[in-house]
Short mmCIF file of C-alpha atoms in Angstrom, two decimals:
data_model
loop_
_atom_site.label_atom_id
_atom_site.label_comp_id
_atom_site.label_asym_id
_atom_site.label_seq_id
_atom_site.Cartn_x
_atom_site.Cartn_y
_atom_site.Cartn_z
CA MET A 1 -7.84 -13.91 -13.35
CA LYS A 2 -8.61 -10.47 -14.23
CA MET A 3 -8.96 -8.62 -16.93
CA LEU A 4 -8.57 -5.22 -17.95
CA ARG A 5 -11.37 -3.24 -19.71
CA MET A 6 -10.95 -2.54 -23.00
CA SER A 7 -12.23 -2.74 -26.82
CA THR A 8 -12.11 -5.82 -28.52
CA ALA A 9 -10.50 -4.15 -31.37
CA LEU A 10 -7.18 -2.14 -28.73
CA ARG A 11 -7.16 -5.77 -27.06
CA ARG A 12 -6.29 -7.16 -30.66
CA ARG A 13 -3.88 -4.82 -31.47
CA LEU A 14 -1.86 -5.56 -27.22
CA ALA A 15 -2.30 -9.34 -28.52
CA SER A 16 -0.31 -8.52 -32.00
CA GLN A 17 2.11 -6.89 -30.00
CA ASN A 18 2.78 -9.09 -26.81
CA ALA A 19 1.95 -5.73 -24.77
CA MET A 20 -0.15 -7.64 -22.21
CA ALA A 21 1.01 -9.67 -18.89
CA ILE A 22 -0.57 -11.00 -15.41
CA ASN A 23 1.16 -9.99 -12.86
CA ALA A 24 2.07 -11.42 -9.14
CA LYS A 25 -1.00 -11.02 -8.00
CA GLY A 26 -2.99 -12.52 -11.79
CA GLN A 27 -4.91 -9.17 -12.19
CA GLU A 28 -3.47 -8.26 -16.11
CA VAL A 29 -1.43 -5.62 -16.69
CA LEU A 30 0.90 -3.66 -19.44
CA HIS A 31 5.09 -4.97 -19.66
CA GLY A 32 6.19 -2.24 -16.71
CA LEU A 33 2.89 -1.22 -16.23
CA THR A 34 0.49 -1.14 -12.43
CA VAL A 35 -2.90 -1.81 -12.97
CA GLU A 36 -3.91 1.75 -12.30
CA GLU A 37 -1.71 2.66 -14.71
CA SER A 38 -2.83 0.37 -16.79
CA ARG A 39 -6.20 1.66 -16.43
CA PHE A 40 -4.64 4.47 -17.93
CA VAL A 41 -3.28 4.25 -20.66
CA VAL A 42 -6.38 2.23 -21.50
CA GLY A 43 -8.59 4.53 -20.91
CA CYS A 44 -6.44 6.95 -22.58
CA SER A 45 -6.09 4.12 -25.40
CA ASP A 46 -9.03 3.15 -26.13
CA GLY A 47 -10.59 7.17 -24.87
CA ASP A 48 -10.51 11.06 -27.57
CA ALA A 49 -7.28 12.35 -26.60
CA LEU A 50 -8.50 15.30 -27.88
CA ASP A 51 -10.17 15.49 -24.61
CA MET A 52 -6.81 15.01 -22.13
CA SER A 53 -5.59 18.30 -20.31
CA ASP A 54 -1.76 18.15 -20.86
CA GLU A 55 -0.38 16.96 -17.40
CA GLU A 56 -2.78 13.89 -18.70
CA ARG A 57 -1.29 13.89 -21.92
CA ASP A 58 2.57 14.00 -20.09
CA ARG A 59 1.91 11.01 -17.98
CA TYR A 60 0.03 9.36 -20.14
CA ALA A 61 3.53 9.47 -23.04
CA GLY A 62 5.67 9.31 -19.99
CA LEU A 63 3.22 5.71 -18.81
CA ILE A 64 3.20 4.32 -22.45
CA LEU A 65 7.51 5.42 -22.23
CA LYS A 66 7.53 2.89 -18.96
CA HIS A 67 5.61 0.50 -21.03
CA GLU A 68 7.99 -0.21 -24.83
CA ARG A 69 11.04 0.72 -22.00
CA ALA A 70 9.85 -3.82 -20.34
CA ARG A 71 8.75 -4.27 -23.48
CA MET A 72 12.41 -4.06 -25.07
CA ARG A 73 13.83 -5.62 -21.71
CA SER A 74 10.95 -8.84 -21.95
CA ALA A 75 11.86 -9.25 -26.08
CA CYS A 76 15.39 -8.77 -25.26
CA ALA A 77 15.75 -11.46 -22.86
CA ASP A 78 13.16 -14.04 -24.40
CA ARG A 79 15.92 -13.88 -27.00
CA GLY A 80 18.71 -14.94 -24.71
CA ILE A 81 19.68 -11.21 -25.56
CA ALA A 82 22.36 -10.02 -23.43
CA LYS A 83 22.98 -5.43 -22.07
CA ASP A 84 26.05 -5.36 -24.33
CA GLU A 85 24.72 -7.19 -27.67
CA GLU A 86 21.58 -5.04 -27.03
CA ARG A 87 24.57 -2.15 -27.32
CA LEU A 88 25.97 -2.60 -30.57
CA GLY A 89 22.58 -3.59 -32.52
#
């Protein structure tokens, strides 16, 4: 398995959130993201957000939303929650 490079603290946080997955190629990724997208998010998460350009911040925010949606879909599927039940709360 090819693991994403990140700090121990970030790895612990992501693991506790069940945020990581293994793709079909045996690569560690964040749920819903490609390897490249995952590397970008991890790099931004481990780095200093103040050093990011506006474009990088926008990309980071969009990828976080994409990741969280995928993570929630996965969590709901694991619990057997149908889409209609999700909407009803």
